[in-house]
Amino acid sequence: MVKVVVAGEAGASASVKESQAWLRIKEAELVGVADSLSSLREILQGTEVDIVDIGSITDSADPWVTLAAQTGKYILCANGSALGREGISFCDKYEIVLQFANTLRFAPEYEQAYEQIKKGAIGKAGIIRLRRGAPASAENEGKCIFQSLGMHEFDWLRWTFGEVERVMAREVKRTNESGQIVHYALVMLRMASGAIAHVELSWAEGAEHASFELTGDQGMIVHDIRESTPIRWSRGEQFLSTAFPGMDLMQRQREHFIRCVQKQEVPRLHSRDLLAALDIASAARESVQTGQPVKLMHGGDEG
């Protein structure tokens, strides 16, 4: 039985949901809920723990991540936007397994697209388009759209198509008729493989929305969360469809985490992957500020 602690700020509803989610997994035993750093430290000192699931954090998750990492626990962080370079780097240095929740590596449509691309379904990738949007919200004001909304896409792009060489970004903010700030961003990534990725981010949607269009010299894969058919792929005129009934992203990720603790699987996502996604988000911010493309350190030439 894998032992789990759910941690997060006092009164956070997310921690309740996370606790309930772990209770639905029969291989997991919830051994504690910590609503402060001191209570998490106390639990880690006096209780056998395998996984720390860090829920809702308003500011930086670094102190929570570092505390859990110091005792060698597997760490899942619900709020990817709260992850900082300090906590991620600490986990990377000491080879602690750290993942952010809801990574697209466990989303069935994105996982299936990844597998089809690795099998050569679209041939050599050309233009890649991803979109993610959510409603405008007061809690998003002041947050970095590239990290809060784009980290999942950036990580999936690296996982699927390889390293990013250059980043160019544009950002627009305005106030709508109801007085809410709506926020748009477009990030253009040049991949080391030669593919070009366009990532559109928006805090101006009526409801959460995600889609992708992946084209290559031999085919195309498309997905739109608003359509009844989750994913379609084509190698010519005909589109083929794939459905994913009864799939829950977070349950799949938690079950993977359990199998990693039990040494039945190797982690699908590592701390260094989070650092790389964070580098892309940082480069996008820099590009917005300077108006120029940003070359990543592991990238190729400037041409």
PDB file of C-alpha atoms in Angstrom:
ATOM      1  CA  MET A   1       0.000   0.000   0.000  1.00  0.00           C
ATOM      2  CA  VAL A   2       1.418   3.391  -1.051  1.00  0.00           C
ATOM      3  CA  LYS A   3       1.072   6.054   1.644  1.00  0.00           C
ATOM      4  CA  VAL A   4      -0.005   9.552   0.621  1.00  0.00           C
ATOM      5  CA  VAL A   5      -0.110  12.949   2.332  1.00  0.00           C
ATOM      6  CA  VAL A   6      -2.172  15.760   0.830  1.00  0.00           C
ATOM      7  CA  ALA A   7      -0.738  19.197   1.616  1.00  0.00           C
ATOM      8  CA  GLY A   8      -1.927  22.720   0.921  1.00  0.00           C
ATOM      9  CA  GLU A   9      -3.001  25.978   2.476  1.00  0.00           C
ATOM     10  CA  ALA A  10      -5.720  25.879   5.132  1.00  0.00           C
ATOM     11  CA  GLY A  11      -9.249  26.051   3.813  1.00  0.00           C
ATOM     12  CA  ALA A  12      -8.334  25.181   0.226  1.00  0.00           C
ATOM     13  CA  SER A  13     -11.128  23.238  -1.465  1.00  0.00           C
ATOM     14  CA  ALA A  14      -8.607  21.679  -3.846  1.00  0.00           C
ATOM     15  CA  SER A  15      -7.060  19.711  -0.967  1.00  0.00           C
ATOM     16  CA  VAL A  16     -10.466  18.194  -0.183  1.00  0.00           C
ATOM     17  CA  LYS A  17     -10.886  17.106  -3.805  1.00  0.00           C
ATOM     18  CA  GLU A  18      -7.385  15.650  -3.900  1.00  0.00           C
ATOM     19  CA  SER A  19      -7.996  13.724  -0.679  1.00  0.00           C
ATOM     20  CA  GLN A  20     -11.210  12.288  -2.093  1.00  0.00           C
ATOM     21  CA  ALA A  21      -9.431  11.336  -5.307  1.00  0.00           C
ATOM     22  CA  TRP A  22      -6.761   9.357  -3.454  1.00  0.00           C
ATOM     23  CA  LEU A  23      -9.425   7.596  -1.410  1.00  0.00           C
ATOM     24  CA  ARG A  24     -10.867   6.212  -4.660  1.00  0.00           C
ATOM     25  CA  ILE A  25      -7.582   4.455  -5.505  1.00  0.00           C
ATOM     26  CA  LYS A  26      -7.390   1.129  -3.687  1.00  0.00           C
ATOM     27  CA  GLU A  27      -3.564   0.896  -3.857  1.00  0.00           C
ATOM     28  CA  ALA A  28      -3.243   4.204  -1.968  1.00  0.00           C
ATOM     29  CA  GLU A  29      -3.655   4.956   1.729  1.00  0.00           C
ATOM     30  CA  LEU A  30      -4.220   8.563   2.776  1.00  0.00           C
ATOM     31  CA  VAL A  31      -2.150   8.926   5.957  1.00  0.00           C
ATOM     32  CA  GLY A  32      -2.475  12.662   6.558  1.00  0.00           C
ATOM     33  CA  VAL A  33      -3.635  16.093   5.442  1.00  0.00           C
ATOM     34  CA  ALA A  34      -1.308  19.048   6.123  1.00  0.00           C
ATOM     35  CA  ASP A  35      -2.685  22.600   5.963  1.00  0.00           C
ATOM     36  CA  SER A  36       0.601  24.340   6.801  1.00  0.00           C
ATOM     37  CA  LEU A  37       4.323  23.817   6.373  1.00  0.00           C
ATOM     38  CA  SER A  38       4.704  23.045  10.073  1.00  0.00           C
ATOM     39  CA  SER A  39       2.004  20.375   9.979  1.00  0.00           C
ATOM     40  CA  LEU A  40       3.560  18.841   6.849  1.00  0.00           C
ATOM     41  CA  ARG A  41       6.958  18.755   8.579  1.00  0.00           C
ATOM     42  CA  GLU A  42       5.393  17.073  11.613  1.00  0.00           C
ATOM     43  CA  ILE A  43       3.700  14.408   9.488  1.00  0.00           C
ATOM     44  CA  LEU A  44       6.858  13.696   7.497  1.00  0.00           C
ATOM     45  CA  GLN A  45       8.873  13.317  10.693  1.00  0.00           C
ATOM     46  CA  GLY A  46       6.461  10.974  12.435  1.00  0.00           C
ATOM     47  CA  THR A  47       4.717   9.018   9.661  1.00  0.00           C
ATOM     48  CA  GLU A  48       5.772   6.714   6.846  1.00  0.00           C
ATOM     49  CA  VAL A  49       5.015   8.597   3.610  1.00  0.00           C
ATOM     50  CA  ASP A  50       5.693   7.776  -0.055  1.00  0.00           C
ATOM     51  CA  ILE A  51       3.908  10.578  -1.944  1.00  0.00           C
ATOM     52  CA  VAL A  52       3.245  14.217  -1.069  1.00  0.00           C
ATOM     53  CA  ASP A  53       0.423  15.708  -3.133  1.00  0.00           C
ATOM     54  CA  ILE A  54       0.721  19.499  -2.852  1.00  0.00           C
ATOM     55  CA  GLY A  55      -2.628  21.141  -3.532  1.00  0.00           C
ATOM     56  CA  SER A  56      -3.629  24.775  -3.671  1.00  0.00           C
ATOM     57  CA  ILE A  57      -0.786  27.243  -2.973  1.00  0.00           C
ATOM     58  CA  THR A  58      -1.380  30.975  -3.406  1.00  0.00           C
ATOM     59  CA  ASP A  59       2.222  32.090  -3.781  1.00  0.00           C
ATOM     60  CA  SER A  60       5.278  29.889  -4.334  1.00  0.00           C
ATOM     61  CA  ALA A  61       5.210  26.138  -3.863  1.00  0.00           C
ATOM     62  CA  ASP A  62       9.006  26.092  -3.431  1.00  0.00           C
ATOM     63  CA  PRO A  63       9.021  25.744   0.403  1.00  0.00           C
ATOM     64  CA  TRP A  64       6.505  22.893   0.242  1.00  0.00           C
ATOM     65  CA  VAL A  65       8.363  21.124  -2.577  1.00  0.00           C
ATOM     66  CA  THR A  66      11.748  21.528  -0.888  1.00  0.00           C
ATOM     67  CA  LEU A  67      10.448  20.228   2.444  1.00  0.00           C
ATOM     68  CA  ALA A  68       9.004  17.113   0.815  1.00  0.00           C
ATOM     69  CA  ALA A  69      12.109  16.630  -1.345  1.00  0.00           C
ATOM     70  CA  GLN A  70      14.440  16.795   1.662  1.00  0.00           C
ATOM     71  CA  THR A  71      12.865  13.583   2.920  1.00  0.00           C
ATOM     72  CA  GLY A  72      13.019  11.901  -0.495  1.00  0.00           C
ATOM     73  CA  LYS A  73       9.305  11.741  -1.213  1.00  0.00           C
ATOM     74  CA  TYR A  74       7.650  11.567  -4.606  1.00  0.00           C
ATOM     75  CA  ILE A  75       5.955  14.932  -5.179  1.00  0.00           C
ATOM     76  CA  LEU A  76       2.868  15.901  -7.165  1.00  0.00           C
ATOM     77  CA  CYS A  77       2.069  19.632  -7.367  1.00  0.00           C
ATOM     78  CA  ALA A  78      -1.463  20.623  -8.355  1.00  0.00           C
ATOM     79  CA  ASN A  79      -0.682  24.234  -9.223  1.00  0.00           C
ATOM     80  CA  GLY A  80       1.992  24.276 -11.919  1.00  0.00           C
ATOM     81  CA  SER A  81       2.025  28.084 -11.916  1.00  0.00           C
ATOM     82  CA  ALA A  82       3.187  28.021  -8.267  1.00  0.00           C
ATOM     83  CA  LEU A  83       6.229  25.899  -9.068  1.00  0.00           C
ATOM     84  CA  GLY A  84       9.464  27.871  -8.959  1.00  0.00           C
ATOM     85  CA  ARG A  85      12.958  27.235 -10.244  1.00  0.00           C
ATOM     86  CA  GLU A  86      14.351  26.804  -6.718  1.00  0.00           C
ATOM     87  CA  GLY A  87      12.096  23.889  -5.802  1.00  0.00           C
ATOM     88  CA  ILE A  88      12.366  22.218  -9.201  1.00  0.00           C
ATOM     89  CA  SER A  89      16.172  22.580  -9.247  1.00  0.00           C
ATOM     90  CA  PHE A  90      16.435  21.063  -5.755  1.00  0.00           C
ATOM     91  CA  CYS A  91      14.471  18.022  -6.934  1.00  0.00           C
ATOM     92  CA  ASP A  92      16.565  17.771 -10.088  1.00  0.00           C
ATOM     93  CA  LYS A  93      19.840  17.937  -8.110  1.00  0.00           C
ATOM     94  CA  TYR A  94      18.838  15.164  -5.727  1.00  0.00           C
ATOM     95  CA  GLU A  95      16.891  13.130  -8.349  1.00  0.00           C
ATOM     96  CA  ILE A  96      13.544  13.525  -6.592  1.00  0.00           C
ATOM     97  CA  VAL A  97      10.524  12.664  -8.720  1.00  0.00           C
ATOM     98  CA  LEU A  98       8.458  15.845  -9.122  1.00  0.00           C
ATOM     99  CA  GLN A  99       5.517  16.257 -11.478  1.00  0.00           C
ATOM    100  CA  PHE A 100       2.853  18.892 -11.940  1.00  0.00           C
ATOM    101  CA  ALA A 101      -0.717  17.683 -11.997  1.00  0.00           C
ATOM    102  CA  ASN A 102      -2.746  17.397 -15.188  1.00  0.00           C
ATOM    103  CA  THR A 103       0.309  17.093 -17.401  1.00  0.00           C
ATOM    104  CA  LEU A 104      -0.794  16.393 -20.957  1.00  0.00           C
ATOM    105  CA  ARG A 105       1.445  13.338 -21.011  1.00  0.00           C
ATOM    106  CA  PHE A 106      -1.439  11.529 -19.287  1.00  0.00           C
ATOM    107  CA  ALA A 107      -4.310  13.123 -21.255  1.00  0.00           C
ATOM    108  CA  PRO A 108      -5.618  10.305 -23.506  1.00  0.00           C
ATOM    109  CA  GLU A 109      -5.978  12.450 -26.652  1.00  0.00           C
ATOM    110  CA  TYR A 110      -2.500  13.945 -26.312  1.00  0.00           C
ATOM    111  CA  GLU A 111      -0.949  10.606 -25.387  1.00  0.00           C
ATOM    112  CA  GLN A 112      -2.536   8.968 -28.431  1.00  0.00           C
ATOM    113  CA  ALA A 113      -1.305  11.792 -30.673  1.00  0.00           C
ATOM    114  CA  TYR A 114       2.208  11.354 -29.222  1.00  0.00           C
ATOM    115  CA  GLU A 115       2.150   7.627 -29.957  1.00  0.00           C
ATOM    116  CA  GLN A 116       0.893   8.145 -33.519  1.00  0.00           C
ATOM    117  CA  ILE A 117       3.595  10.730 -34.208  1.00  0.00           C
ATOM    118  CA  LYS A 118       6.318   8.424 -32.865  1.00  0.00           C
ATOM    119  CA  LYS A 119       4.988   5.724 -35.226  1.00  0.00           C
ATOM    120  CA  GLY A 120       5.361   8.133 -38.163  1.00  0.00           C
ATOM    121  CA  ALA A 121       1.657   8.747 -38.732  1.00  0.00           C
ATOM    122  CA  ILE A 122       2.179  12.303 -40.006  1.00  0.00           C
ATOM    123  CA  GLY A 123       5.721  11.866 -41.330  1.00  0.00           C
ATOM    124  CA  LYS A 124       8.089  14.785 -40.820  1.00  0.00           C
ATOM    125  CA  ALA A 125       6.328  17.364 -38.651  1.00  0.00           C
ATOM    126  CA  GLY A 126       5.795  20.795 -40.194  1.00  0.00           C
ATOM    127  CA  ILE A 127       3.374  23.287 -38.673  1.00  0.00           C
ATOM    128  CA  ILE A 128       1.990  22.503 -35.208  1.00  0.00           C
ATOM    129  CA  ARG A 129      -0.866  24.488 -33.706  1.00  0.00           C
ATOM    130  CA  LEU A 130      -2.030  24.215 -30.114  1.00  0.00           C
ATOM    131  CA  ARG A 131      -4.628  26.289 -28.344  1.00  0.00           C
ATOM    132  CA  ARG A 132      -5.644  26.521 -24.689  1.00  0.00           C
ATOM    133  CA  GLY A 133      -8.169  28.935 -23.267  1.00  0.00           C
ATOM    134  CA  ALA A 134     -10.071  29.587 -20.059  1.00  0.00           C
ATOM    135  CA  PRO A 135     -12.547  32.228 -18.877  1.00  0.00           C
ATOM    136  CA  ALA A 136     -11.273  35.614 -17.716  1.00  0.00           C
ATOM    137  CA  SER A 137     -11.012  35.610 -13.922  1.00  0.00           C
ATOM    138  CA  ALA A 138      -9.919  38.023 -11.219  1.00  0.00           C
ATOM    139  CA  GLU A 139      -7.647  35.330  -9.751  1.00  0.00           C
ATOM    140  CA  ASN A 140      -5.659  35.276 -12.992  1.00  0.00           C
ATOM    141  CA  GLU A 141      -4.820  38.963 -12.837  1.00  0.00           C
ATOM    142  CA  GLY A 142      -1.104  39.476 -12.341  1.00  0.00           C
ATOM    143  CA  LYS A 143      -0.257  35.867 -13.181  1.00  0.00           C
ATOM    144  CA  CYS A 144       2.049  34.900 -16.026  1.00  0.00           C
ATOM    145  CA  ILE A 145      -0.111  33.434 -18.786  1.00  0.00           C
ATOM    146  CA  PHE A 146       2.889  31.609 -20.251  1.00  0.00           C
ATOM    147  CA  GLN A 147       3.525  29.659 -17.044  1.00  0.00           C
ATOM    148  CA  SER A 148      -0.023  29.355 -15.710  1.00  0.00           C
ATOM    149  CA  LEU A 149      -1.641  28.347 -18.996  1.00  0.00           C
ATOM    150  CA  GLY A 150       1.235  27.389 -21.304  1.00  0.00           C
ATOM    151  CA  MET A 151       3.484  25.074 -19.255  1.00  0.00           C
ATOM    152  CA  HIS A 152       1.443  21.980 -20.108  1.00  0.00           C
ATOM    153  CA  GLU A 153       1.620  22.690 -23.841  1.00  0.00           C
ATOM    154  CA  PHE A 154       5.333  23.521 -23.737  1.00  0.00           C
ATOM    155  CA  ASP A 155       6.116  20.275 -21.915  1.00  0.00           C
ATOM    156  CA  TRP A 156       4.026  18.179 -24.306  1.00  0.00           C
ATOM    157  CA  LEU A 157       5.669  19.798 -27.337  1.00  0.00           C
ATOM    158  CA  ARG A 158       9.166  18.916 -26.035  1.00  0.00           C
ATOM    159  CA  TRP A 159       8.071  15.383 -25.175  1.00  0.00           C
ATOM    160  CA  THR A 160       6.571  14.857 -28.615  1.00  0.00           C
ATOM    161  CA  PHE A 161       8.743  16.844 -31.033  1.00  0.00           C
ATOM    162  CA  GLY A 162      12.032  17.387 -29.178  1.00  0.00           C
ATOM    163  CA  GLU A 163      13.909  20.452 -28.006  1.00  0.00           C
ATOM    164  CA  VAL A 164      12.948  24.053 -28.671  1.00  0.00           C
ATOM    165  CA  GLU A 165      15.585  26.303 -30.224  1.00  0.00           C
ATOM    166  CA  ARG A 166      13.939  29.718 -30.396  1.00  0.00           C
ATOM    167  CA  VAL A 167      10.939  31.421 -28.839  1.00  0.00           C
ATOM    168  CA  MET A 168       8.988  34.436 -30.083  1.00  0.00           C
ATOM    169  CA  ALA A 169       5.928  35.699 -28.235  1.00  0.00           C
ATOM    170  CA  ARG A 170       3.283  38.416 -28.341  1.00  0.00           C
ATOM    171  CA  GLU A 171       0.827  39.372 -25.611  1.00  0.00           C
ATOM    172  CA  VAL A 172      -2.339  41.521 -25.516  1.00  0.00           C
ATOM    173  CA  LYS A 173      -4.352  42.606 -22.481  1.00  0.00           C
ATOM    174  CA  ARG A 174      -7.518  44.681 -22.504  1.00  0.00           C
ATOM    175  CA  THR A 175     -10.634  45.279 -20.438  1.00  0.00           C
ATOM    176  CA  ASN A 176     -13.914  43.887 -21.770  1.00  0.00           C
ATOM    177  CA  GLU A 177     -17.427  45.335 -21.492  1.00  0.00           C
ATOM    178  CA  SER A 178     -17.973  43.846 -18.024  1.00  0.00           C
ATOM    179  CA  GLY A 179     -14.743  45.332 -16.677  1.00  0.00           C
ATOM    180  CA  GLN A 180     -12.760  42.092 -16.658  1.00  0.00           C
ATOM    181  CA  ILE A 181      -9.239  41.980 -18.016  1.00  0.00           C
ATOM    182  CA  VAL A 182      -9.018  39.602 -20.959  1.00  0.00           C
ATOM    183  CA  HIS A 183      -5.610  38.283 -21.838  1.00  0.00           C
ATOM    184  CA  TYR A 184      -4.263  36.761 -25.047  1.00  0.00           C
ATOM    185  CA  ALA A 185      -0.826  35.455 -26.013  1.00  0.00           C
ATOM    186  CA  LEU A 186       0.718  33.802 -29.035  1.00  0.00           C
ATOM    187  CA  VAL A 187       3.983  31.880 -28.712  1.00  0.00           C
ATOM    188  CA  MET A 188       5.928  30.740 -31.778  1.00  0.00           C
ATOM    189  CA  LEU A 189       8.504  28.028 -31.204  1.00  0.00           C
ATOM    190  CA  ARG A 190      11.134  26.780 -33.600  1.00  0.00           C
ATOM    191  CA  MET A 191      11.920  23.175 -32.796  1.00  0.00           C
ATOM    192  CA  ALA A 192      15.341  21.585 -33.314  1.00  0.00           C
ATOM    193  CA  SER A 193      13.634  19.145 -35.708  1.00  0.00           C
ATOM    194  CA  GLY A 194      12.679  22.029 -37.993  1.00  0.00           C
ATOM    195  CA  ALA A 195       8.995  22.029 -37.047  1.00  0.00           C
ATOM    196  CA  ILE A 196       7.305  25.306 -36.169  1.00  0.00           C
ATOM    197  CA  ALA A 197       4.822  25.389 -33.281  1.00  0.00           C
ATOM    198  CA  HIS A 198       2.198  28.088 -32.716  1.00  0.00           C
ATOM    199  CA  VAL A 199       0.745  28.056 -29.192  1.00  0.00           C
ATOM    200  CA  GLU A 200      -2.271  30.292 -28.621  1.00  0.00           C
ATOM    201  CA  LEU A 201      -3.181  31.068 -25.005  1.00  0.00           C
ATOM    202  CA  SER A 202      -6.288  32.935 -23.903  1.00  0.00           C
ATOM    203  CA  TRP A 203      -7.930  34.032 -20.686  1.00  0.00           C
ATOM    204  CA  ALA A 204     -10.979  35.261 -22.573  1.00  0.00           C
ATOM    205  CA  GLU A 205     -13.075  32.162 -23.266  1.00  0.00           C
ATOM    206  CA  GLY A 206     -16.629  31.399 -22.261  1.00  0.00           C
ATOM    207  CA  ALA A 207     -15.488  27.964 -21.068  1.00  0.00           C
ATOM    208  CA  GLU A 208     -12.249  25.996 -20.886  1.00  0.00           C
ATOM    209  CA  HIS A 209     -11.061  25.024 -24.336  1.00  0.00           C
ATOM    210  CA  ALA A 210      -8.150  23.064 -25.794  1.00  0.00           C
ATOM    211  CA  SER A 211      -7.326  21.946 -29.312  1.00  0.00           C
ATOM    212  CA  PHE A 212      -4.445  20.952 -31.542  1.00  0.00           C
ATOM    213  CA  GLU A 213      -3.686  20.535 -35.228  1.00  0.00           C
ATOM    214  CA  LEU A 214      -0.509  18.589 -35.989  1.00  0.00           C
ATOM    215  CA  THR A 215       0.553  18.499 -39.621  1.00  0.00           C
ATOM    216  CA  GLY A 216       3.385  16.722 -41.389  1.00  0.00           C
ATOM    217  CA  ASP A 217       4.380  15.756 -44.903  1.00  0.00           C
ATOM    218  CA  GLN A 218       2.368  12.516 -44.689  1.00  0.00           C
ATOM    219  CA  GLY A 219      -0.702  13.331 -42.620  1.00  0.00           C
ATOM    220  CA  MET A 220      -2.491  15.338 -39.954  1.00  0.00           C
ATOM    221  CA  ILE A 221      -3.855  14.769 -36.439  1.00  0.00           C
ATOM    222  CA  VAL A 222      -6.515  17.108 -35.040  1.00  0.00           C
ATOM    223  CA  HIS A 223      -8.288  17.401 -31.697  1.00  0.00           C
ATOM    224  CA  ASP A 224     -10.846  19.826 -30.293  1.00  0.00           C
ATOM    225  CA  ILE A 225     -12.271  19.310 -26.820  1.00  0.00           C
ATOM    226  CA  ARG A 226     -15.585  20.840 -27.941  1.00  0.00           C
ATOM    227  CA  GLU A 227     -16.209  18.146 -30.547  1.00  0.00           C
ATOM    228  CA  SER A 228     -17.933  14.862 -29.785  1.00  0.00           C
ATOM    229  CA  THR A 229     -15.104  12.961 -31.486  1.00  0.00           C
ATOM    230  CA  PRO A 230     -11.993  13.646 -29.360  1.00  0.00           C
ATOM    231  CA  ILE A 231      -9.257  12.950 -31.916  1.00  0.00           C
ATOM    232  CA  ARG A 232      -9.078  12.519 -35.684  1.00  0.00           C
ATOM    233  CA  TRP A 233      -6.106  11.653 -37.854  1.00  0.00           C
ATOM    234  CA  SER A 234      -5.654  11.510 -41.593  1.00  0.00           C
ATOM    235  CA  ARG A 235      -3.099  10.188 -44.078  1.00  0.00           C
ATOM    236  CA  GLY A 236      -4.915  11.452 -47.123  1.00  0.00           C
ATOM    237  CA  GLU A 237      -8.544  12.364 -47.686  1.00  0.00           C
ATOM    238  CA  GLN A 238     -10.152  10.212 -44.995  1.00  0.00           C
ATOM    239  CA  PHE A 239     -10.183  11.154 -41.316  1.00  0.00           C
ATOM    240  CA  LEU A 240     -10.148   8.291 -38.802  1.00  0.00           C
ATOM    241  CA  SER A 241     -11.537   8.800 -35.288  1.00  0.00           C
ATOM    242  CA  THR A 242     -10.550   7.539 -31.850  1.00  0.00           C
ATOM    243  CA  ALA A 243     -12.676   7.806 -28.697  1.00  0.00           C
ATOM    244  CA  PHE A 244     -11.575   7.538 -25.045  1.00  0.00           C
ATOM    245  CA  PRO A 245     -14.547   6.551 -22.853  1.00  0.00           C
ATOM    246  CA  GLY A 246     -14.225   6.747 -19.086  1.00  0.00           C
ATOM    247  CA  MET A 247     -10.701   8.174 -18.997  1.00  0.00           C
ATOM    248  CA  ASP A 248      -9.741  10.470 -16.109  1.00  0.00           C
ATOM    249  CA  LEU A 249      -6.428  12.280 -16.538  1.00  0.00           C
ATOM    250  CA  MET A 250      -5.594  12.776 -12.863  1.00  0.00           C
ATOM    251  CA  GLN A 251      -6.511   9.236 -11.881  1.00  0.00           C
ATOM    252  CA  ARG A 252      -4.211   7.932 -14.613  1.00  0.00           C
ATOM    253  CA  GLN A 253      -1.393  10.168 -13.368  1.00  0.00           C
ATOM    254  CA  ARG A 254      -1.899   9.161  -9.728  1.00  0.00           C
ATOM    255  CA  GLU A 255      -1.940   5.469 -10.640  1.00  0.00           C
ATOM    256  CA  HIS A 256       1.293   5.992 -12.611  1.00  0.00           C
ATOM    257  CA  PHE A 257       2.814   7.658  -9.546  1.00  0.00           C
ATOM    258  CA  ILE A 258       1.892   4.651  -7.431  1.00  0.00           C
ATOM    259  CA  ARG A 259       3.501   2.264  -9.932  1.00  0.00           C
ATOM    260  CA  CYS A 260       6.648   4.424  -9.876  1.00  0.00           C
ATOM    261  CA  VAL A 261       6.822   4.134  -6.075  1.00  0.00           C
ATOM    262  CA  GLN A 262       6.367   0.376  -6.436  1.00  0.00           C
ATOM    263  CA  LYS A 263       9.179   0.328  -9.061  1.00  0.00           C
ATOM    264  CA  GLN A 264       6.821  -1.082 -11.667  1.00  0.00           C
ATOM    265  CA  GLU A 265       7.266   1.916 -14.004  1.00  0.00           C
ATOM    266  CA  VAL A 266       9.819   4.650 -14.565  1.00  0.00           C
ATOM    267  CA  PRO A 267       8.545   8.245 -14.179  1.00  0.00           C
ATOM    268  CA  ARG A 268       7.093   9.667 -17.376  1.00  0.00           C
ATOM    269  CA  LEU A 269       7.932  13.236 -16.335  1.00  0.00           C
ATOM    270  CA  HIS A 270      11.103  14.420 -14.584  1.00  0.00           C
ATOM    271  CA  SER A 271      12.203  17.588 -12.812  1.00  0.00           C
ATOM    272  CA  ARG A 272      14.472  18.486 -15.729  1.00  0.00           C
ATOM    273  CA  ASP A 273      11.404  18.457 -18.005  1.00  0.00           C
ATOM    274  CA  LEU A 274       9.728  20.997 -15.725  1.00  0.00           C
ATOM    275  CA  LEU A 275      12.844  23.178 -15.843  1.00  0.00           C
ATOM    276  CA  ALA A 276      12.825  23.034 -19.642  1.00  0.00           C
ATOM    277  CA  ALA A 277       9.132  24.018 -19.796  1.00  0.00           C
ATOM    278  CA  LEU A 278       9.835  26.826 -17.334  1.00  0.00           C
ATOM    279  CA  ASP A 279      12.695  27.999 -19.582  1.00  0.00           C
ATOM    280  CA  ILE A 280      10.276  28.264 -22.514  1.00  0.00           C
ATOM    281  CA  ALA A 281       7.772  30.261 -20.432  1.00  0.00           C
ATOM    282  CA  SER A 282      10.585  32.566 -19.263  1.00  0.00           C
ATOM    283  CA  ALA A 283      11.808  33.009 -22.836  1.00  0.00           C
ATOM    284  CA  ALA A 284       8.277  33.932 -23.930  1.00  0.00           C
ATOM    285  CA  ARG A 285       8.106  36.625 -21.226  1.00  0.00           C
ATOM    286  CA  GLU A 286      11.489  37.963 -22.310  1.00  0.00           C
ATOM    287  CA  SER A 287      10.425  38.018 -25.944  1.00  0.00           C
ATOM    288  CA  VAL A 288       7.312  40.036 -25.080  1.00  0.00           C
ATOM    289  CA  GLN A 289       9.439  42.550 -23.168  1.00  0.00           C
ATOM    290  CA  THR A 290      12.123  42.934 -25.846  1.00  0.00           C
ATOM    291  CA  GLY A 291      10.066  42.359 -28.979  1.00  0.00           C
ATOM    292  CA  GLN A 292      12.759  39.969 -30.176  1.00  0.00           C
ATOM    293  CA  PRO A 293      13.052  36.182 -30.486  1.00  0.00           C
ATOM    294  CA  VAL A 294      14.906  34.447 -27.666  1.00  0.00           C
ATOM    295  CA  LYS A 295      17.378  31.665 -28.326  1.00  0.00           C
ATOM    296  CA  LEU A 296      17.420  28.915 -25.729  1.00  0.00           C
ATOM    297  CA  MET A 297      20.872  27.839 -24.514  1.00  0.00           C
ATOM    298  CA  HIS A 298      20.576  24.368 -26.029  1.00  0.00           C
ATOM    299  CA  GLY A 299      19.265  25.806 -29.309  1.00  0.00           C
ATOM    300  CA  GLY A 300      20.928  25.949 -32.693  1.00  0.00           C
ATOM    301  CA  ASP A 301      22.139  28.834 -34.780  1.00  0.00           C
ATOM    302  CA  GLU A 302      20.510  32.237 -35.037  1.00  0.00           C
ATOM    303  CA  GLY A 303      19.588  31.825 -38.686  1.00  0.00           C
TER     304      GLY A 303
END
